[in-house]
CSV table of C-alpha atoms and ligand atoms in Angstrom, one decimal:
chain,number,residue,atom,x,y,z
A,1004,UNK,CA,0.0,0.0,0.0
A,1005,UNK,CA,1.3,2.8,-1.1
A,1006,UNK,CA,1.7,5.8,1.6
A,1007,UNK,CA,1.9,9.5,1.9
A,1008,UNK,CA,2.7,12.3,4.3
A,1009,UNK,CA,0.5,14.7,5.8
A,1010,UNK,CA,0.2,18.5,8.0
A,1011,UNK,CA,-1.6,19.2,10.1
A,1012,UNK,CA,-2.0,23.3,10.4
A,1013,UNK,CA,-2.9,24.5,14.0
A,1014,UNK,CA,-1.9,22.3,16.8
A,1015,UNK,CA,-4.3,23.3,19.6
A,1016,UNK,CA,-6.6,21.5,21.0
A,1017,UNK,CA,-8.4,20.1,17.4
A,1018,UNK,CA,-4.8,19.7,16.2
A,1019,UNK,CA,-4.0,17.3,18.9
A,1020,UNK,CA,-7.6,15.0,17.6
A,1021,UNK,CA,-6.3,15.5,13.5
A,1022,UNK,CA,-3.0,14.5,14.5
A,1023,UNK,CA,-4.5,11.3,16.7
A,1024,UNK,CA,-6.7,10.8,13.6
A,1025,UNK,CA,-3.4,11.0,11.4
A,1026,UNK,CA,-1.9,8.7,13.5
A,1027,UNK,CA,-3.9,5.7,13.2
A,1028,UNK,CA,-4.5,5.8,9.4
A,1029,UNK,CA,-2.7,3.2,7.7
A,1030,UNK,CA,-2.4,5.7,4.8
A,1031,UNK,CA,0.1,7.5,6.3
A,1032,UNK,CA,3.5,7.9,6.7
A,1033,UNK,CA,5.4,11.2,8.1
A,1034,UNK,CA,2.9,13.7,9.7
A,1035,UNK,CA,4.4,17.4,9.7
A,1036,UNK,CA,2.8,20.4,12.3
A,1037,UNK,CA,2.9,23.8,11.8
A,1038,UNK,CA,2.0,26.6,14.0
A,1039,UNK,CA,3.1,30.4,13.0
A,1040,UNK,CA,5.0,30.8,16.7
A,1041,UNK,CA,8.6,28.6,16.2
A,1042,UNK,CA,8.8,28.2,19.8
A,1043,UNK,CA,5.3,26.8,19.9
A,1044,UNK,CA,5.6,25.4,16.8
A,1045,UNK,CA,8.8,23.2,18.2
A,1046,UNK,CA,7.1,22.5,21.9
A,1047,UNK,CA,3.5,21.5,20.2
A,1048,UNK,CA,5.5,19.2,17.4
A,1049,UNK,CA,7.4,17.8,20.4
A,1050,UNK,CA,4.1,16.7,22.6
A,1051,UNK,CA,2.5,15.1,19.8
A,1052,UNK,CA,5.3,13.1,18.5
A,1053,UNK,CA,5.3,14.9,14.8
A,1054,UNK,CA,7.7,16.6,13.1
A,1055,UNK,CA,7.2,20.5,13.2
A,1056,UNK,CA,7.5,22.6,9.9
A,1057,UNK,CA,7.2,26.2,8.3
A,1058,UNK,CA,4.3,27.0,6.2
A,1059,UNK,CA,7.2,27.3,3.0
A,1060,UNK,CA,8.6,24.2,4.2
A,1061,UNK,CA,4.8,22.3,4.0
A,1062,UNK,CA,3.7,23.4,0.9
A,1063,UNK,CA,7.1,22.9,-1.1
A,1064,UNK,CA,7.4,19.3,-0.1
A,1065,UNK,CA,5.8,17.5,-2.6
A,1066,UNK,CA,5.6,14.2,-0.4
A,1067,UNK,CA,2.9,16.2,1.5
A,1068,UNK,CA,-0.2,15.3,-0.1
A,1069,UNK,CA,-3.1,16.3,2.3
A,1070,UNK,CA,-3.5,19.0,4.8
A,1071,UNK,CA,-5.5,19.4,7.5
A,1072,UNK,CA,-6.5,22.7,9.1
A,1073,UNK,CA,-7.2,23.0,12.5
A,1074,UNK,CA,-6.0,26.4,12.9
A,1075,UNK,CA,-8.7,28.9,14.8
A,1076,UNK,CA,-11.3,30.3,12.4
A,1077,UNK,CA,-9.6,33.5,10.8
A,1078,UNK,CA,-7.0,31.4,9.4
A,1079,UNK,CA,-9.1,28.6,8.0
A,1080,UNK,CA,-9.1,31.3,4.4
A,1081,UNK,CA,-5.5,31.7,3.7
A,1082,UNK,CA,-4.1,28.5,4.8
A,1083,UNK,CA,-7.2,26.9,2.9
A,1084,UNK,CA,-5.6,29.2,-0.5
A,1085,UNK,CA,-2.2,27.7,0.4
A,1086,UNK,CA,-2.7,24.4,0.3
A,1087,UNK,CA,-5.0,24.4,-2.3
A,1088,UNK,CA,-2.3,26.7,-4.7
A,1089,UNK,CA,0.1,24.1,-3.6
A,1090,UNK,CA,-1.3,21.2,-4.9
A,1091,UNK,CA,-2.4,19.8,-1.6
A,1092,UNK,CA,-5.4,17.9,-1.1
A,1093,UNK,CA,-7.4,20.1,1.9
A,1094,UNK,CA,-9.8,19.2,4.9
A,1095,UNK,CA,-10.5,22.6,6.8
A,1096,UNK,CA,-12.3,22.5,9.9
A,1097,UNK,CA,-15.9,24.5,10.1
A,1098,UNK,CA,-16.9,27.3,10.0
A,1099,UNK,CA,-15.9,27.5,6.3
A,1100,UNK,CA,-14.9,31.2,6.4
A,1101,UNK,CA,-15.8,34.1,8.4
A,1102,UNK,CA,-18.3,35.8,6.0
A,1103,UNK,CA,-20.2,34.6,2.7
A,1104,UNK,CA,-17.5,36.0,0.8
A,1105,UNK,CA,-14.6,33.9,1.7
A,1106,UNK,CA,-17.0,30.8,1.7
A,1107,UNK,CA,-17.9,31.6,-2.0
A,1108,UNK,CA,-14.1,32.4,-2.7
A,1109,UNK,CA,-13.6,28.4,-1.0
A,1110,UNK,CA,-15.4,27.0,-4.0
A,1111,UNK,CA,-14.0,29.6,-6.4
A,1112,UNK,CA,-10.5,28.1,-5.3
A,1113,UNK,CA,-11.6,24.7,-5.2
A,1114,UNK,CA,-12.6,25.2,-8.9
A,1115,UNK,CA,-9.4,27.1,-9.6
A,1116,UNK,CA,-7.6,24.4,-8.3
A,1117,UNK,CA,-9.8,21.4,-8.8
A,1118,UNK,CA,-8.6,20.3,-5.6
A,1119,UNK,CA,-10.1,18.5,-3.5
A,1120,UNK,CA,-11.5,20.1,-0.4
A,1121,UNK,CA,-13.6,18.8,2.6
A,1122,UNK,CA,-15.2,21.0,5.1
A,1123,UNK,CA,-15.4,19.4,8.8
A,1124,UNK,CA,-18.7,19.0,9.0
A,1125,UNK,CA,-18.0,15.8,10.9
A,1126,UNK,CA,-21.8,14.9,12.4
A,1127,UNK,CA,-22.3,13.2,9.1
A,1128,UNK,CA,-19.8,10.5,10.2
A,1129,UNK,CA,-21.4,10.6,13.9
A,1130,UNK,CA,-23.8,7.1,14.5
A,1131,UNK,CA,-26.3,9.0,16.6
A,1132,UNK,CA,-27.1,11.5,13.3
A,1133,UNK,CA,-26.3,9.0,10.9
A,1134,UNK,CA,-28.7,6.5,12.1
A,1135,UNK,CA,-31.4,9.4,12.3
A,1136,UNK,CA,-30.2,10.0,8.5
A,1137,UNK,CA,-30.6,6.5,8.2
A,1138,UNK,CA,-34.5,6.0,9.2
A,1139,UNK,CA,-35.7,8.9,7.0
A,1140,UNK,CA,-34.0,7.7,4.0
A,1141,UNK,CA,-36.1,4.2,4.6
A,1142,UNK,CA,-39.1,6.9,4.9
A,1143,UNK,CA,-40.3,5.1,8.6
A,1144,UNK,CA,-41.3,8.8,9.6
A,1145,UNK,CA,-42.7,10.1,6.0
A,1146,UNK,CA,-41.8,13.4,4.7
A,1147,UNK,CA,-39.6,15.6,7.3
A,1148,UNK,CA,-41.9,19.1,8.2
A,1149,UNK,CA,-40.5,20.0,11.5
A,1150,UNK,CA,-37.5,19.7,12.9
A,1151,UNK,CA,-36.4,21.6,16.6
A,1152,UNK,CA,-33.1,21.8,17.7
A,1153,UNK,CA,-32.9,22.6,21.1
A,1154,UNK,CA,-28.8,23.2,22.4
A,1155,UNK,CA,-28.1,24.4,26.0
A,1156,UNK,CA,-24.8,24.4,27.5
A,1157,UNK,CA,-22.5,25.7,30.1
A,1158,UNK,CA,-19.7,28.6,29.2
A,1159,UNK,CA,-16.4,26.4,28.5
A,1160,UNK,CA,-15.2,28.7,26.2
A,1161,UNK,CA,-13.4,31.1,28.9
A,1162,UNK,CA,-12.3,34.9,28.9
A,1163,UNK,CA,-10.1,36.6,26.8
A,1164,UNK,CA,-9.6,33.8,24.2
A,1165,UNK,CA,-9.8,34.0,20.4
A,1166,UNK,CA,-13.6,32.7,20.9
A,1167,UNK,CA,-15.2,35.1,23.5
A,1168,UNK,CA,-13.3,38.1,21.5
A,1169,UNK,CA,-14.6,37.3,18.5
A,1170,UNK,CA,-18.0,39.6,17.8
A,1171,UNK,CA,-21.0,39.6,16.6
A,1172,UNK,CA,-22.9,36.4,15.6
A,1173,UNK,CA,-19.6,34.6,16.0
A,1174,UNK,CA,-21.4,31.3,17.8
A,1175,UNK,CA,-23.4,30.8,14.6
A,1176,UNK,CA,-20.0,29.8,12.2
A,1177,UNK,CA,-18.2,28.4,15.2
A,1178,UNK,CA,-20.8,26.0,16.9
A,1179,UNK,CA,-24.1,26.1,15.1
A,1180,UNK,CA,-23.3,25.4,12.0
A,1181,UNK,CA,-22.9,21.8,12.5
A,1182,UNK,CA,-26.4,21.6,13.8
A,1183,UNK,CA,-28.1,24.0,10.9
A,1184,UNK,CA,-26.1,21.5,8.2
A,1185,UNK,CA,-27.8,18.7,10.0
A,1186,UNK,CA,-31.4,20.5,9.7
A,1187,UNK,CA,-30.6,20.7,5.9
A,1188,UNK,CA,-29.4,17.2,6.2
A,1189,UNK,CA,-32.4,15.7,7.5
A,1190,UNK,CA,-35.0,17.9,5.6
A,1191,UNK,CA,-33.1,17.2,2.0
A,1192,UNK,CA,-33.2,20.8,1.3
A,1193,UNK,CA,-32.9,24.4,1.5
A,1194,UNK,CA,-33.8,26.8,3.7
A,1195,UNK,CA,-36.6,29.3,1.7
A,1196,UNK,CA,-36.3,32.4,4.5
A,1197,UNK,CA,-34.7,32.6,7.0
A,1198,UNK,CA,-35.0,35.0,11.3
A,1199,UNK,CA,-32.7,34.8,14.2
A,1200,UNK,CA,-33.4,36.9,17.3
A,1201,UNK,CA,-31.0,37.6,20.4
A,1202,UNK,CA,-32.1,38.2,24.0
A,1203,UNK,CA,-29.9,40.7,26.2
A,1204,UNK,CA,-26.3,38.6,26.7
A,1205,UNK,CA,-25.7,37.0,30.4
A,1206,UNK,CA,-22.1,36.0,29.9
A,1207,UNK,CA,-20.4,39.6,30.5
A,1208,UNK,CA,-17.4,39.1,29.0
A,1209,UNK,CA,-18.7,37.6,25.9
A,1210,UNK,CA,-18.3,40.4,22.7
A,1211,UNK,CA,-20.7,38.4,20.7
A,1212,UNK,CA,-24.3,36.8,21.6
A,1213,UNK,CA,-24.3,33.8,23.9
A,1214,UNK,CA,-28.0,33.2,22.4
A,1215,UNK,CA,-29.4,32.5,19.0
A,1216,UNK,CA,-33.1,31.5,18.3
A,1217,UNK,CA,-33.0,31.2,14.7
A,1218,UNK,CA,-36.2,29.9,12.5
A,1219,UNK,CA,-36.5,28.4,8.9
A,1220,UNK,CA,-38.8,28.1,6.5
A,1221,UNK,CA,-37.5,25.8,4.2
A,1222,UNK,CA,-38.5,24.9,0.4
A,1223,UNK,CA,-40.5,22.4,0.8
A,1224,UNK,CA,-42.8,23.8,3.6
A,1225,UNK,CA,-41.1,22.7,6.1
A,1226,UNK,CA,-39.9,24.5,9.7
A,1227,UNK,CA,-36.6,24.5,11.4
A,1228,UNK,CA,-35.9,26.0,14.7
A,1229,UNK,CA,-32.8,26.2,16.4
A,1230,UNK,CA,-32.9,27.7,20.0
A,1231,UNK,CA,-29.2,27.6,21.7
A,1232,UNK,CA,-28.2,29.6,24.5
A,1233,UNK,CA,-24.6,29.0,26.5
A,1234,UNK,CA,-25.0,29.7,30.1
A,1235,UNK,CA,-27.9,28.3,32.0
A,1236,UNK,CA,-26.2,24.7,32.8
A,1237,UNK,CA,-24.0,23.7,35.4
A,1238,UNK,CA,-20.5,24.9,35.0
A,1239,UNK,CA,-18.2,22.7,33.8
A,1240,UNK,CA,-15.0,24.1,32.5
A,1241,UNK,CA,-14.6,21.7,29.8
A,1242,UNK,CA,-16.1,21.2,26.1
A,1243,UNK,CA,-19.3,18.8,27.5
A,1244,UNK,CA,-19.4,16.9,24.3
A,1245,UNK,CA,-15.8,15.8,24.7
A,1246,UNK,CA,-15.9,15.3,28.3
A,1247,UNK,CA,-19.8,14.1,29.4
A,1248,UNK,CA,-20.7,13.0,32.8
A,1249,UNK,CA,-24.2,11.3,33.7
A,1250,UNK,CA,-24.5,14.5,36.1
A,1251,UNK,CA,-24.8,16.5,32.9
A,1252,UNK,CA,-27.9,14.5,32.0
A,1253,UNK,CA,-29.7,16.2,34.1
A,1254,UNK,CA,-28.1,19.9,35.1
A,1255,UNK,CA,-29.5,21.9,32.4
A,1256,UNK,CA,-27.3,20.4,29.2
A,1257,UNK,CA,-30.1,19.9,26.0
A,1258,UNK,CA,-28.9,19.1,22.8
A,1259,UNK,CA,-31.4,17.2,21.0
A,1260,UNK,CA,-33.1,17.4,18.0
A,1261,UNK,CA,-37.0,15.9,17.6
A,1262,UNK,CA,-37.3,15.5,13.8
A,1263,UNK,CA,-40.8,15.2,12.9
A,1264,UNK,CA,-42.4,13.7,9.5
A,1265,UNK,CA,-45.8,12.9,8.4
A,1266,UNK,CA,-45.9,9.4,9.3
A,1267,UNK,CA,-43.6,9.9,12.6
A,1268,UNK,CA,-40.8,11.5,14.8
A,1269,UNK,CA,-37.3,11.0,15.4
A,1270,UNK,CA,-35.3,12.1,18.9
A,1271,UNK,CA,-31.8,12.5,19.0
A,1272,UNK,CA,-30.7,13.1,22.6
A,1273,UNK,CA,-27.3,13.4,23.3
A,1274,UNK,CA,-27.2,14.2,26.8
A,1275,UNK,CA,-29.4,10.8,27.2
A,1276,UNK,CA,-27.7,8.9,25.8
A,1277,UNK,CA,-30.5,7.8,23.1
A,1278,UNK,CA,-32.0,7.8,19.8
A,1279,UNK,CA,-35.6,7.6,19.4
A,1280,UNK,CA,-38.4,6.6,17.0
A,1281,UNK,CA,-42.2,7.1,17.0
A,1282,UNK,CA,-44.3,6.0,14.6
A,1283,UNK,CA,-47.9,7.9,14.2
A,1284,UNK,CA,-51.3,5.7,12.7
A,1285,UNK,CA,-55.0,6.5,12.6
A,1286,UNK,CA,-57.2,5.9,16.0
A,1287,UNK,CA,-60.2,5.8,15.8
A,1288,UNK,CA,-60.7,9.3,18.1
A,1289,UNK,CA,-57.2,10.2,17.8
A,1290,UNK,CA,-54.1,10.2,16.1
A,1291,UNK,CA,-51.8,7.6,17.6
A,1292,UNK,CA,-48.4,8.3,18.6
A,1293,UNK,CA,-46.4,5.6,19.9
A,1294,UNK,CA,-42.5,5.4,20.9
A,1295,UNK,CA,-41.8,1.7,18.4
A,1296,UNK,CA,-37.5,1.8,18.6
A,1297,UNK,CA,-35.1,3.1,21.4
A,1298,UNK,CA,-31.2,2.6,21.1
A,1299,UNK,CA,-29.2,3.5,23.8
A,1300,UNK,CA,-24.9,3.9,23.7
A,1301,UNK,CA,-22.2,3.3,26.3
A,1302,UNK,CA,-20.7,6.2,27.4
A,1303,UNK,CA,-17.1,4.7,26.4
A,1304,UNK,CA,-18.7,4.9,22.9
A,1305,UNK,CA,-19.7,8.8,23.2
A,1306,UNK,CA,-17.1,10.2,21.1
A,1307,UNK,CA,-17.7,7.7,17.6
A,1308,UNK,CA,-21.8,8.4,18.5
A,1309,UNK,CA,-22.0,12.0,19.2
A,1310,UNK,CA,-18.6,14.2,18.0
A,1311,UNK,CA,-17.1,11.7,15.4
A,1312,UNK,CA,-13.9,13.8,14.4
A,1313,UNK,CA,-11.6,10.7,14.4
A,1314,UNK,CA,-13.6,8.9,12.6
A,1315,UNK,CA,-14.4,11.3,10.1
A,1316,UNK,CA,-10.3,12.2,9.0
A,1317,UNK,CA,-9.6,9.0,9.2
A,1318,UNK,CA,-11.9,8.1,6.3
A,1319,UNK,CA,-11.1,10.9,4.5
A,1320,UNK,CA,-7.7,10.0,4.4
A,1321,UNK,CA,-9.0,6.7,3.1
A,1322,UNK,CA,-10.8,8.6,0.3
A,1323,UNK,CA,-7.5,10.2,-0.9
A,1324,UNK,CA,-5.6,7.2,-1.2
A,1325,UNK,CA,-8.4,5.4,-3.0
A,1326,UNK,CA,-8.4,8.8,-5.7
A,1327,UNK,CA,-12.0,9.2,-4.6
A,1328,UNK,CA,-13.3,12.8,-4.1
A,1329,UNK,CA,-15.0,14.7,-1.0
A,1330,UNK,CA,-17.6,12.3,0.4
A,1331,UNK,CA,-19.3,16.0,1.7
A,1332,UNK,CA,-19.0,18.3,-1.2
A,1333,UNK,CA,-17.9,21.6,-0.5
A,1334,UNK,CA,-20.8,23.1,-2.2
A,1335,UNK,CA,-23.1,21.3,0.4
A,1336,UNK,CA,-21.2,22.5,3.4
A,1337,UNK,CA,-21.3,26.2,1.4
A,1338,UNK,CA,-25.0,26.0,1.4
A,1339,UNK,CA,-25.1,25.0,5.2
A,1340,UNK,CA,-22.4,28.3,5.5
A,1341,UNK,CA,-25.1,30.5,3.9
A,1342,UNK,CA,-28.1,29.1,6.0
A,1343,UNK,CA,-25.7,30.5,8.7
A,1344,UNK,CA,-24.8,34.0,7.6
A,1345,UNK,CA,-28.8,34.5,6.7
A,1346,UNK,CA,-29.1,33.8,10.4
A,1347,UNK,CA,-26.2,36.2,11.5
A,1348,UNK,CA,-27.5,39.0,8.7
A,1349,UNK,CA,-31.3,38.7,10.5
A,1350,UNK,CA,-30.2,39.5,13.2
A,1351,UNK,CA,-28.0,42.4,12.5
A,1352,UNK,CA,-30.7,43.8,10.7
A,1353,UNK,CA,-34.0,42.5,12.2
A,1354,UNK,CA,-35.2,41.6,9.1
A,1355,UNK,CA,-36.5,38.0,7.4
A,1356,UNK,CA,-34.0,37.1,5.1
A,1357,UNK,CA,-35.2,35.6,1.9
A,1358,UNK,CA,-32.6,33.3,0.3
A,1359,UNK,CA,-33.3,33.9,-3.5
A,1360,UNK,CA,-31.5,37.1,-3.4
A,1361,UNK,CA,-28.8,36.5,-0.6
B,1370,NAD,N1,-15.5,19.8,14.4
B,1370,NAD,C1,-15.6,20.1,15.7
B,1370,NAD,O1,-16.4,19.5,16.4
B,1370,NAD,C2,-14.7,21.1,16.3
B,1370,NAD,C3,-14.5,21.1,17.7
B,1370,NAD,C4,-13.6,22.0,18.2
B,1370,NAD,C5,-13.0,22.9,17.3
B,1370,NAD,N2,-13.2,22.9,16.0
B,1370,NAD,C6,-12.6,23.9,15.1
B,1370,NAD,O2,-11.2,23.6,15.1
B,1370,NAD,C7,-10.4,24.8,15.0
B,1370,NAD,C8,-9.4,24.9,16.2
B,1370,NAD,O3,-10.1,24.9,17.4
B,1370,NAD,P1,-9.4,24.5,18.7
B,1370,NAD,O4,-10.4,24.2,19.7
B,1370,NAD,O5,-8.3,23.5,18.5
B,1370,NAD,O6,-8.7,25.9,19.1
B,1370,NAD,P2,-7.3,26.1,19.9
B,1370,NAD,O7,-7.4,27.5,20.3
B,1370,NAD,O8,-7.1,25.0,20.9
B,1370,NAD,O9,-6.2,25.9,18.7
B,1370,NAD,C9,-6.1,26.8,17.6
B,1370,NAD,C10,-4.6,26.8,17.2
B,1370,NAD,O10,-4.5,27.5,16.0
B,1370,NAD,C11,-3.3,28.2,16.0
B,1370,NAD,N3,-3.2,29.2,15.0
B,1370,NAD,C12,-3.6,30.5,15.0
B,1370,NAD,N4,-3.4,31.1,13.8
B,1370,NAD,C13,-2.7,30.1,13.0
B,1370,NAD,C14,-2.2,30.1,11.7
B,1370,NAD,N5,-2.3,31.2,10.9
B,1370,NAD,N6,-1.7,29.0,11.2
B,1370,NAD,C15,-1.6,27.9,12.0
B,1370,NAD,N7,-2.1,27.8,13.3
B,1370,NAD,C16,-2.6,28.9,13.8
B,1370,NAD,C17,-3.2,28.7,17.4
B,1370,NAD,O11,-1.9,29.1,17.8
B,1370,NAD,C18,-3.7,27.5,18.2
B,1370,NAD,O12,-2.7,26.7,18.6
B,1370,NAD,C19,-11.5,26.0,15.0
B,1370,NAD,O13,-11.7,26.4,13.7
B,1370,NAD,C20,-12.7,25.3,15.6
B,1370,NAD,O14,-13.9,25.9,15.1
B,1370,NAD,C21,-14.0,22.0,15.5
């Protein structure tokens, strides 16, 4: 089997999980780390066992073939344009750019290029969502209408960092967008208009909003509503999805999604542990509702059901050395990017935002 080398571009906290990810592909031979600090750079390389690099010395190396960007959001663009100019097959981490823009100049470069490029939308490869993916497609609820998305968490992203500076609508890019993708996922299409509201911030030291309610109507009828707000739950100083406790089950944490269809509803609950499936018929007062499958998962198995990141660079590192191309396009993760800056543009301006002409 023939192998190839790989970079991995930020080496924080993701960078450690791409590096991991790296590590345990058999596609792989040298992996090379680059952050823009030397001394960083060299200490980083050093803890992760990789060999560190400059940004000249990545690209020029021709042994490279695939990048991975793991770098915080406002270098996700140029480093993207690197790589790609350099011949380098690309995963970048979400959001995919900061503004519609740079996420239309992704796809202009992937063009240019005709590289191959993979934003990190890594739910897709996460069993909880796949298997919800999984029992629409065999149409056991009927047609998707309504889908809420409820997300409630603690404040673990801490003051003064690049993520509580940022401004604005920030949270959408950064954290919703992997669960607006997944509305567009389930529903199997695009959002028609789209309003987000904000109530007054609670986290002080936040300089964007620690709230979103954001509301679709999508083209085929149907509603998606995504209420988050990052506060009200117990404090836990840690990112809850990577490190869950049972306590957490019950302290405030929500994320769940309840997808409903014509012919029935699916629940995703990650904070339960459990994926859900009713199936509605015709009583003979009522409609019938009635809960028909319930999966549960260990919570040794959290990571591959809920936040499947490994997985997820590990098969695409499979896809590159079988020649195969981006098993999630880049113009599906663009279209999940625009769903997001509607969002962020509604509420700047207060206004519905109709897609056709945005
Ligand atoms: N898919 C997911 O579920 C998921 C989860 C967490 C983070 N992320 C994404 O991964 C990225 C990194 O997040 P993190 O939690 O590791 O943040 P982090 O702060 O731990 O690490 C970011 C690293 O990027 C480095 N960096 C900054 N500018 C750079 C540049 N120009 N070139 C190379 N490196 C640069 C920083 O020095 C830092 O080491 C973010 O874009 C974030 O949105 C995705």
């Amino acid at each position: 089997m023939e192998k190839f080398d790989v970079a991995v571009l930020g080496l924080g906290g993701m960078g450690k999980t791409h590096t991991e990810a790296a590590k345990s592909s058999p596609y792989v031979d040298k992996i090379y780390g680059y952050e823009p600090d030397q001394a960083r750079r060299e200490e980083r390389a050093k803890e992760l066992e990789i060999i560190p690099a400059t940004l000249e010395e990545i690209m020029n190396n021709p042994a490279i073939k695939f990048v991975s960007i793991a770098a915080s959001n406002a270098a996700h663009f140029p480093l993207a344009e690197a790589a790609l100019k350099a011949g380098k097959k690309v995963m970048c981490e979400k959001p995919m750019g900061d503004t519609l823009e740079e996420a239309t100049k992704f796809i202009e470069l992937k063009n240019k290029y005709n590289g191959f490029l993979q934003v990190g939308f890594e739910l897709h490869y996460s069993t909880i969502y796949q298997r919800a993916k999984e029992w629409i497609d065999q149409g056991l609820i009927g047609e998707v209408v309504n889908i809420q998305t409820r997300y409630f968490c603690c404040e673990f992203h801490g003051k003064n960092t690049w993520r509580s500076n940022s401004t604005g609508s920030f949270l959408i890019g950064e954290k919703l967008s992997h669960y607006l993708d997944l509305q567009r996922w389930f529903m199997g299409c695009n959002p028609a208009t789209v309003y987000s509201v904000n109530a007054p911030n609670v986290v002080p030291y936040f300089n964007h909003h620690d709230n979103h309610n954001i509301v679709a109507k999508f083209t085929n009828g149907g509603v998606g509503v995504l209420n988050f707000m990052m506060y009200n739950a117990e404090t836990l100083h840690k990112d809850p999805l990577v490190d869950m406790l049972t306590q957490q089950s019950d302290d405030g944490h929500f994320l769940q999604y309840m997808i409903c269809g014509k012919k029935g509803a699916i629940e995703t609950d990650v904070f339960r542990r459990r994926i859900r499936r009713w199936a509605f018929s015709d009583g003979e007062k009522h409609m019938e509702s009635k809960i028909v499958e319930t999966v549960t998962y260990k919570p040794e198995d959290d990571q591959v059901w809920i936040h499947n990141t490994a997985g997820q660079n590990v098969r695409i590192l499979e896809l590159i050395a079988q020649g195969k191309g981006p098993e999630v396009p880049p113009e599906d993760a663009y279209e999940s990017m625009r769903y997001c800056f509607a969002a962020a543009a509604s509420e700047a301006t207060g206004k519905i935002i109709d897609m056709s002409n945005f």
